[in-house]
PDB file of C-alpha atoms in Angstrom:
ATOM      1  CA  UNK A   1      51.176 -70.466  56.596  1.00  0.00           C
ATOM      2  CA  UNK A   2      47.574 -68.464  55.498  1.00  0.00           C
ATOM      3  CA  UNK A   3      47.667 -70.623  52.937  1.00  0.00           C
ATOM      4  CA  UNK A   4      48.315 -73.753  55.438  1.00  0.00           C
ATOM      5  CA  UNK A   5      46.025 -72.962  57.422  1.00  0.00           C
ATOM      6  CA  UNK A   6      43.070 -72.052  54.127  1.00  0.00           C
ATOM      7  CA  UNK A   7      44.015 -75.723  53.473  1.00  0.00           C
ATOM      8  CA  UNK A   8      44.249 -77.059  56.987  1.00  0.00           C
ATOM      9  CA  UNK A   9      41.212 -75.698  58.509  1.00  0.00           C
ATOM     10  CA  UNK A  10      38.580 -77.321  56.082  1.00  0.00           C
ATOM     11  CA  UNK A  11      40.833 -80.380  56.776  1.00  0.00           C
ATOM     12  CA  UNK A  12      39.352 -80.535  60.711  1.00  0.00           C
ATOM     13  CA  UNK A  13      36.430 -79.815  59.593  1.00  0.00           C
ATOM     14  CA  UNK A  14      36.034 -83.555  58.075  1.00  0.00           C
ATOM     15  CA  UNK A  15      38.130 -85.228  61.249  1.00  0.00           C
ATOM     16  CA  UNK A  16      37.017 -83.795  63.738  1.00  0.00           C
ATOM     17  CA  UNK A  17      33.358 -85.559  63.675  1.00  0.00           C
ATOM     18  CA  UNK A  18      35.243 -89.302  63.274  1.00  0.00           C
ATOM     19  CA  UNK A  19      37.670 -89.089  65.873  1.00  0.00           C
ATOM     20  CA  UNK A  20      38.055 -92.455  67.368  1.00  0.00           C
ATOM     21  CA  UNK A  21      40.059 -93.367  70.404  1.00  0.00           C
ATOM     22  CA  UNK A  22      43.236 -95.113  69.403  1.00  0.00           C
ATOM     23  CA  UNK A  23      44.630 -97.403  71.418  1.00  0.00           C
ATOM     24  CA  UNK A  24      47.961 -96.693  71.724  1.00  0.00           C
ATOM     25  CA  UNK A  25      46.951 -93.303  73.055  1.00  0.00           C
ATOM     26  CA  UNK A  26      46.144 -95.003  76.849  1.00  0.00           C
ATOM     27  CA  UNK A  27      45.710 -91.998  79.505  1.00  0.00           C
ATOM     28  CA  UNK A  28      49.174 -90.466  80.020  1.00  0.00           C
ATOM     29  CA  UNK A  29      50.568 -91.639  76.504  1.00  0.00           C
ATOM     30  CA  UNK A  30      53.830 -89.811  75.954  1.00  0.00           C
ATOM     31  CA  UNK A  31      54.135 -89.056  72.101  1.00  0.00           C
ATOM     32  CA  UNK A  32      57.914 -88.628  70.333  1.00  0.00           C
ATOM     33  CA  UNK A  33      58.359 -87.416  67.102  1.00  0.00           C
ATOM     34  CA  UNK A  34      62.032 -87.219  65.707  1.00  0.00           C
ATOM     35  CA  UNK A  35      63.823 -86.548  62.733  1.00  0.00           C
ATOM     36  CA  UNK A  36      65.018 -84.405  60.914  1.00  0.00           C
ATOM     37  CA  UNK A  37      64.046 -80.653  59.143  1.00  0.00           C
ATOM     38  CA  UNK A  38      60.564 -82.070  58.337  1.00  0.00           C
ATOM     39  CA  UNK A  39      59.746 -83.217  61.578  1.00  0.00           C
ATOM     40  CA  UNK A  40      61.407 -80.047  63.368  1.00  0.00           C
ATOM     41  CA  UNK A  41      59.295 -77.803  61.563  1.00  0.00           C
ATOM     42  CA  UNK A  42      61.222 -75.226  62.883  1.00  0.00           C
ATOM     43  CA  UNK A  43      60.194 -75.729  66.417  1.00  0.00           C
ATOM     44  CA  UNK A  44      61.183 -73.681  69.846  1.00  0.00           C
ATOM     45  CA  UNK A  45      64.866 -74.382  71.597  1.00  0.00           C
ATOM     46  CA  UNK A  46      61.905 -73.239  74.766  1.00  0.00           C
ATOM     47  CA  UNK A  47      59.634 -73.675  77.025  1.00  0.00           C
ATOM     48  CA  UNK A  48      56.941 -71.705  74.792  1.00  0.00           C
ATOM     49  CA  UNK A  49      54.201 -73.692  74.613  1.00  0.00           C
ATOM     50  CA  UNK A  50      53.124 -71.701  71.334  1.00  0.00           C
ATOM     51  CA  UNK A  51      56.739 -73.114  69.295  1.00  0.00           C
ATOM     52  CA  UNK A  52      57.465 -75.973  71.403  1.00  0.00           C
ATOM     53  CA  UNK A  53      56.558 -78.681  68.821  1.00  0.00           C
ATOM     54  CA  UNK A  54      57.493 -77.202  65.372  1.00  0.00           C
ATOM     55  CA  UNK A  55      54.753 -75.825  62.969  1.00  0.00           C
ATOM     56  CA  UNK A  56      54.656 -78.889  61.024  1.00  0.00           C
ATOM     57  CA  UNK A  57      52.716 -82.138  61.122  1.00  0.00           C
ATOM     58  CA  UNK A  58      54.156 -82.835  64.875  1.00  0.00           C
ATOM     59  CA  UNK A  59      52.182 -80.197  66.310  1.00  0.00           C
ATOM     60  CA  UNK A  60      48.821 -80.638  63.992  1.00  0.00           C
ATOM     61  CA  UNK A  61      48.644 -84.125  65.072  1.00  0.00           C
ATOM     62  CA  UNK A  62      48.820 -83.045  68.678  1.00  0.00           C
ATOM     63  CA  UNK A  63      46.571 -80.199  68.300  1.00  0.00           C
ATOM     64  CA  UNK A  64      44.010 -82.843  66.668  1.00  0.00           C
ATOM     65  CA  UNK A  65      44.401 -86.178  69.754  1.00  0.00           C
ATOM     66  CA  UNK A  66      45.168 -83.955  72.239  1.00  0.00           C
ATOM     67  CA  UNK A  67      41.979 -81.946  71.716  1.00  0.00           C
ATOM     68  CA  UNK A  68      39.927 -84.614  70.820  1.00  0.00           C
ATOM     69  CA  UNK A  69      40.538 -86.579  74.363  1.00  0.00           C
ATOM     70  CA  UNK A  70      41.576 -83.973  76.620  1.00  0.00           C
ATOM     71  CA  UNK A  71      40.751 -86.458  79.530  1.00  0.00           C
ATOM     72  CA  UNK A  72      43.435 -88.530  78.632  1.00  0.00           C
ATOM     73  CA  UNK A  73      46.543 -85.824  79.383  1.00  0.00           C
ATOM     74  CA  UNK A  74      48.546 -86.718  76.430  1.00  0.00           C
ATOM     75  CA  UNK A  75      51.633 -85.852  76.525  1.00  0.00           C
ATOM     76  CA  UNK A  76      53.974 -84.835  72.701  1.00  0.00           C
ATOM     77  CA  UNK A  77      57.550 -84.105  72.535  1.00  0.00           C
ATOM     78  CA  UNK A  78      59.264 -82.917  69.008  1.00  0.00           C
ATOM     79  CA  UNK A  79      62.952 -83.428  68.804  1.00  0.00           C
ATOM     80  CA  UNK A  80      63.440 -83.172  65.614  1.00  0.00           C
ATOM     81  CA  UNK A  81      66.795 -81.228  64.504  1.00  0.00           C
ATOM     82  CA  UNK A  82      67.035 -79.795  60.916  1.00  0.00           C
ATOM     83  CA  UNK A  83      70.232 -81.143  59.364  1.00  0.00           C
ATOM     84  CA  UNK A  84      70.404 -84.589  60.685  1.00  0.00           C
ATOM     85  CA  UNK A  85      72.006 -87.704  59.490  1.00  0.00           C
ATOM     86  CA  UNK A  86      71.366 -91.274  61.722  1.00  0.00           C
ATOM     87  CA  UNK A  87      74.916 -91.009  63.386  1.00  0.00           C
ATOM     88  CA  UNK A  88      73.377 -87.239  64.405  1.00  0.00           C
ATOM     89  CA  UNK A  89      70.230 -89.293  65.551  1.00  0.00           C
ATOM     90  CA  UNK A  90      72.485 -91.900  67.451  1.00  0.00           C
ATOM     91  CA  UNK A  91      74.235 -89.161  69.014  1.00  0.00           C
ATOM     92  CA  UNK A  92      71.091 -88.002  70.559  1.00  0.00           C
ATOM     93  CA  UNK A  93      69.987 -90.080  71.721  1.00  0.00           C
ATOM     94  CA  UNK A  94      70.250 -90.958  74.536  1.00  0.00           C
ATOM     95  CA  UNK A  95      68.770 -87.687  76.012  1.00  0.00           C
ATOM     96  CA  UNK A  96      66.268 -87.033  73.049  1.00  0.00           C
ATOM     97  CA  UNK A  97      64.496 -90.522  73.489  1.00  0.00           C
ATOM     98  CA  UNK A  98      64.929 -92.762  75.879  1.00  0.00           C
ATOM     99  CA  UNK A  99      65.616 -90.574  78.641  1.00  0.00           C
ATOM    100  CA  UNK A 100      61.389 -88.718  77.258  1.00  0.00           C
ATOM    101  CA  UNK A 101      60.829 -92.487  77.870  1.00  0.00           C
ATOM    102  CA  UNK A 102      58.263 -92.758  75.152  1.00  0.00           C
ATOM    103  CA  UNK A 103      54.771 -95.183  75.003  1.00  0.00           C
ATOM    104  CA  UNK A 104      54.902 -94.001  71.152  1.00  0.00           C
ATOM    105  CA  UNK A 105      58.171 -92.980  69.148  1.00  0.00           C
ATOM    106  CA  UNK A 106      57.555 -91.387  65.378  1.00  0.00           C
ATOM    107  CA  UNK A 107      60.750 -91.262  63.123  1.00  0.00           C
ATOM    108  CA  UNK A 108      61.499 -89.853  59.843  1.00  0.00           C
ATOM    109  CA  UNK A 109      64.733 -89.774  59.209  1.00  0.00           C
ATOM    110  CA  UNK A 110      66.855 -90.769  56.028  1.00  0.00           C
ATOM    111  CA  UNK A 111      67.114 -87.876  53.467  1.00  0.00           C
ATOM    112  CA  UNK A 112      69.881 -85.732  54.648  1.00  0.00           C
ATOM    113  CA  UNK A 113      71.839 -89.743  54.864  1.00  0.00           C
ATOM    114  CA  UNK A 114      72.479 -89.014  51.117  1.00  0.00           C
ATOM    115  CA  UNK A 115      75.895 -89.204  50.161  1.00  0.00           C
ATOM    116  CA  UNK A 116      77.307 -88.919  53.860  1.00  0.00           C
ATOM    117  CA  UNK A 117      76.173 -92.207  55.806  1.00  0.00           C
ATOM    118  CA  UNK A 118      76.573 -95.091  53.255  1.00  0.00           C
ATOM    119  CA  UNK A 119      73.761 -97.431  53.036  1.00  0.00           C
ATOM    120  CA  UNK A 120      75.108-100.189  55.284  1.00  0.00           C
ATOM    121  CA  UNK A 121      76.081 -97.958  58.048  1.00  0.00           C
ATOM    122  CA  UNK A 122      72.551 -96.489  57.228  1.00  0.00           C
ATOM    123  CA  UNK A 123      70.699 -99.389  58.545  1.00  0.00           C
ATOM    124  CA  UNK A 124      73.127-100.700  60.951  1.00  0.00           C
ATOM    125  CA  UNK A 125      72.907 -97.705  62.962  1.00  0.00           C
ATOM    126  CA  UNK A 126      69.310 -97.365  62.926  1.00  0.00           C
ATOM    127  CA  UNK A 127      69.007-101.232  63.371  1.00  0.00           C
ATOM    128  CA  UNK A 128      70.380-100.131  66.630  1.00  0.00           C
ATOM    129  CA  UNK A 129      68.834 -97.335  68.073  1.00  0.00           C
ATOM    130  CA  UNK A 130      65.369 -99.264  67.139  1.00  0.00           C
ATOM    131  CA  UNK A 131      66.513-101.645  69.496  1.00  0.00           C
ATOM    132  CA  UNK A 132      68.513 -99.514  72.199  1.00  0.00           C
ATOM    133  CA  UNK A 133      64.352 -98.084  71.766  1.00  0.00           C
ATOM    134  CA  UNK A 134      63.052-101.127  72.145  1.00  0.00           C
ATOM    135  CA  UNK A 135      64.737-102.695  75.189  1.00  0.00           C
ATOM    136  CA  UNK A 136      64.001 -99.238  77.092  1.00  0.00           C
ATOM    137  CA  UNK A 137      60.381-100.070  76.577  1.00  0.00           C
ATOM    138  CA  UNK A 138      59.184-103.305  75.252  1.00  0.00           C
ATOM    139  CA  UNK A 139      55.829-102.039  75.289  1.00  0.00           C
ATOM    140  CA  UNK A 140      56.769 -99.534  72.636  1.00  0.00           C
ATOM    141  CA  UNK A 141      54.847 -99.032  70.118  1.00  0.00           C
ATOM    142  CA  UNK A 142      56.829 -97.571  66.695  1.00  0.00           C
ATOM    143  CA  UNK A 143      55.871 -96.290  63.821  1.00  0.00           C
ATOM    144  CA  UNK A 144      58.500 -95.300  60.816  1.00  0.00           C
ATOM    145  CA  UNK A 145      58.288 -93.430  58.098  1.00  0.00           C
ATOM    146  CA  UNK A 146      59.923 -93.511  54.860  1.00  0.00           C
ATOM    147  CA  UNK A 147      62.743 -90.653  53.991  1.00  0.00           C
ATOM    148  CA  UNK A 148      61.669 -89.101  50.936  1.00  0.00           C
ATOM    149  CA  UNK A 149      62.580 -86.547  48.515  1.00  0.00           C
ATOM    150  CA  UNK A 150      60.623 -83.596  46.674  1.00  0.00           C
ATOM    151  CA  UNK A 151      62.475 -81.215  43.464  1.00  0.00           C
ATOM    152  CA  UNK A 152      59.657 -78.145  45.048  1.00  0.00           C
ATOM    153  CA  UNK A 153      60.556 -76.253  42.201  1.00  0.00           C
ATOM    154  CA  UNK A 154      59.947 -78.969  39.184  1.00  0.00           C
ATOM    155  CA  UNK A 155      57.463 -77.881  36.009  1.00  0.00           C
ATOM    156  CA  UNK A 156      55.330 -80.172  36.897  1.00  0.00           C
ATOM    157  CA  UNK A 157      54.239 -82.480  39.789  1.00  0.00           C
ATOM    158  CA  UNK A 158      56.683 -85.453  40.771  1.00  0.00           C
ATOM    159  CA  UNK A 159      55.668 -89.625  41.414  1.00  0.00           C
ATOM    160  CA  UNK A 160      57.540 -90.946  43.896  1.00  0.00           C
ATOM    161  CA  UNK A 161      61.715 -90.152  45.415  1.00  0.00           C
ATOM    162  CA  UNK A 162      63.771 -89.757  42.461  1.00  0.00           C
ATOM    163  CA  UNK A 163      66.591 -90.758  43.934  1.00  0.00           C
ATOM    164  CA  UNK A 164      67.949 -94.229  43.621  1.00  0.00           C
ATOM    165  CA  UNK A 165      69.731 -93.335  46.848  1.00  0.00           C
ATOM    166  CA  UNK A 166      66.260 -92.941  48.462  1.00  0.00           C
ATOM    167  CA  UNK A 167      64.941 -95.354  47.413  1.00  0.00           C
ATOM    168  CA  UNK A 168      66.880 -97.824  48.710  1.00  0.00           C
ATOM    169  CA  UNK A 169      66.808 -96.121  52.418  1.00  0.00           C
ATOM    170  CA  UNK A 170      62.972 -96.676  52.025  1.00  0.00           C
ATOM    171  CA  UNK A 171      63.804-100.418  51.697  1.00  0.00           C
ATOM    172  CA  UNK A 172      65.445-100.832  54.523  1.00  0.00           C
ATOM    173  CA  UNK A 173      63.065 -98.416  56.361  1.00  0.00           C
ATOM    174  CA  UNK A 174      60.490-100.533  54.758  1.00  0.00           C
ATOM    175  CA  UNK A 175      62.677-104.227  56.313  1.00  0.00           C
ATOM    176  CA  UNK A 176      63.274-102.456  59.616  1.00  0.00           C
ATOM    177  CA  UNK A 177      59.419-102.031  60.126  1.00  0.00           C
ATOM    178  CA  UNK A 178      58.999-105.744  59.916  1.00  0.00           C
ATOM    179  CA  UNK A 179      61.807-106.519  62.263  1.00  0.00           C
ATOM    180  CA  UNK A 180      60.314-103.999  64.557  1.00  0.00           C
ATOM    181  CA  UNK A 181      57.047-105.096  64.572  1.00  0.00           C
ATOM    182  CA  UNK A 182      56.222-101.304  63.961  1.00  0.00           C
ATOM    183  CA  UNK A 183      53.760 -99.396  62.113  1.00  0.00           C
ATOM    184  CA  UNK A 184      55.423 -97.973  58.257  1.00  0.00           C
ATOM    185  CA  UNK A 185      54.150 -94.996  56.916  1.00  0.00           C
ATOM    186  CA  UNK A 186      55.105 -95.132  52.904  1.00  0.00           C
ATOM    187  CA  UNK A 187      54.219 -92.239  50.287  1.00  0.00           C
ATOM    188  CA  UNK A 188      53.813 -89.060  52.549  1.00  0.00           C
ATOM    189  CA  UNK A 189      54.408 -87.074  49.742  1.00  0.00           C
ATOM    190  CA  UNK A 190      51.023 -89.224  48.025  1.00  0.00           C
ATOM    191  CA  UNK A 191      48.881 -86.228  47.731  1.00  0.00           C
ATOM    192  CA  UNK A 192      51.740 -83.313  47.005  1.00  0.00           C
ATOM    193  CA  UNK A 193      52.522 -85.078  44.162  1.00  0.00           C
ATOM    194  CA  UNK A 194      48.869 -85.843  42.570  1.00  0.00           C
ATOM    195  CA  UNK A 195      48.313 -82.202  42.998  1.00  0.00           C
ATOM    196  CA  UNK A 196      47.844 -79.272  40.885  1.00  0.00           C
ATOM    197  CA  UNK A 197      50.613 -77.134  39.022  1.00  0.00           C
ATOM    198  CA  UNK A 198      49.193 -74.851  40.203  1.00  0.00           C
ATOM    199  CA  UNK A 199      48.455 -76.202  44.013  1.00  0.00           C
ATOM    200  CA  UNK A 200      52.651 -77.290  43.826  1.00  0.00           C
ATOM    201  CA  UNK A 201      53.966 -73.506  43.185  1.00  0.00           C
ATOM    202  CA  UNK A 202      51.373 -72.113  46.144  1.00  0.00           C
ATOM    203  CA  UNK A 203      52.532 -74.796  48.244  1.00  0.00           C
ATOM    204  CA  UNK A 204      56.229 -73.248  47.466  1.00  0.00           C
ATOM    205  CA  UNK A 205      55.263 -70.207  48.955  1.00  0.00           C
ATOM    206  CA  UNK A 206      55.386 -71.789  52.141  1.00  0.00           C
ATOM    207  CA  UNK A 207      59.215 -71.662  52.678  1.00  0.00           C
ATOM    208  CA  UNK A 208      61.422 -74.904  52.954  1.00  0.00           C
ATOM    209  CA  UNK A 209      61.646 -77.207  50.419  1.00  0.00           C
ATOM    210  CA  UNK A 210      60.532 -80.625  52.971  1.00  0.00           C
ATOM    211  CA  UNK A 211      57.812 -78.080  54.442  1.00  0.00           C
ATOM    212  CA  UNK A 212      56.225 -78.994  51.470  1.00  0.00           C
ATOM    213  CA  UNK A 213      55.012 -82.182  52.227  1.00  0.00           C
ATOM    214  CA  UNK A 214      53.165 -81.010  55.936  1.00  0.00           C
ATOM    215  CA  UNK A 215      49.578 -81.628  54.228  1.00  0.00           C
ATOM    216  CA  UNK A 216      50.044 -85.220  53.829  1.00  0.00           C
ATOM    217  CA  UNK A 217      52.696 -85.959  56.164  1.00  0.00           C
ATOM    218  CA  UNK A 218      50.067 -85.195  58.880  1.00  0.00           C
ATOM    219  CA  UNK A 219      46.931 -87.169  56.284  1.00  0.00           C
ATOM    220  CA  UNK A 220      49.373 -89.974  57.010  1.00  0.00           C
ATOM    221  CA  UNK A 221      51.036 -89.880  59.493  1.00  0.00           C
ATOM    222  CA  UNK A 222      47.353 -90.041  61.028  1.00  0.00           C
ATOM    223  CA  UNK A 223      46.085 -92.844  59.327  1.00  0.00           C
ATOM    224  CA  UNK A 224      49.774 -94.216  60.901  1.00  0.00           C
ATOM    225  CA  UNK A 225      48.746 -93.566  64.587  1.00  0.00           C
ATOM    226  CA  UNK A 226      45.344 -95.025  64.015  1.00  0.00           C
ATOM    227  CA  UNK A 227      46.006 -98.443  63.157  1.00  0.00           C
ATOM    228  CA  UNK A 228      49.011 -98.956  65.750  1.00  0.00           C
ATOM    229  CA  UNK A 229      47.042-101.028  68.475  1.00  0.00           C
ATOM    230  CA  UNK A 230      47.927-103.831  70.945  1.00  0.00           C
ATOM    231  CA  UNK A 231      51.742-104.712  71.893  1.00  0.00           C
ATOM    232  CA  UNK A 232      52.728-103.608  68.235  1.00  0.00           C
TER     233      UNK A 232
END
C-alpha cells in the first residue's frame, strides 16, 4: 500500500490543478462502478466510509472528483464482486445496478468468463444488461472497459492481452459500446505493460495480480469519464 501511495501522490499533484468539470457529473449525480475483483478492490460490505469503495480505481476516482467538486455532492458506489462473471452480474443486476439508479455506470467484466461462459452467451447477456440499464434510465452515461489479463509473475513486461479468448471478449465489448452509445475504455494496462521489469516486480508486492493495473486503470478511466458529455 505504501508503494501504491507513492505512485499516486505525484499523479494527483500533477492532476489536481487541471481538474475540469465533467458534463456528465451534474449536481447530485450517482456514479456506479460495476464488475469483478478489479473493481471490487477488497471493498468493505458495511457502511464504513473508510472501505466502502474499496482500495482500487473506484476509490481513487471518487476521491479525486469528490474533492474537486464538493458542491456537486456527487455520490459514488462500488458494487464490484470478486470472481464474478457476466452471469453473476446478471443475477444481481436489479439490486446492485438498476435499484441504485445511476446516472453514470462504469463496467469492467469478462476476465472470469474465460473458460466458464461461452463467447456467444457473454455477448447476449452483456447486451441485455446494457439494454435494461438504458431502459431504466434513457439518459444513462455508460463507460465500458475492456477485460484484460496480465501475468504478474512474468519475467518481462507484456503487451496486450495474451489470451485469444480475452481478445475476442474485448472485441465484443467494443461492439457493445458502439451499439449502446458508451465510452469505450481500451488497453487499461497500457502504462503497466510498458514499465521496466523492476517496476513490475515492485508492483507485484501490492497483492492480487489484477490489482497490479490499478495506476493505469485510474489514469485511463479518469480520461474516459472526462470524455463523456451530452446525452451519450
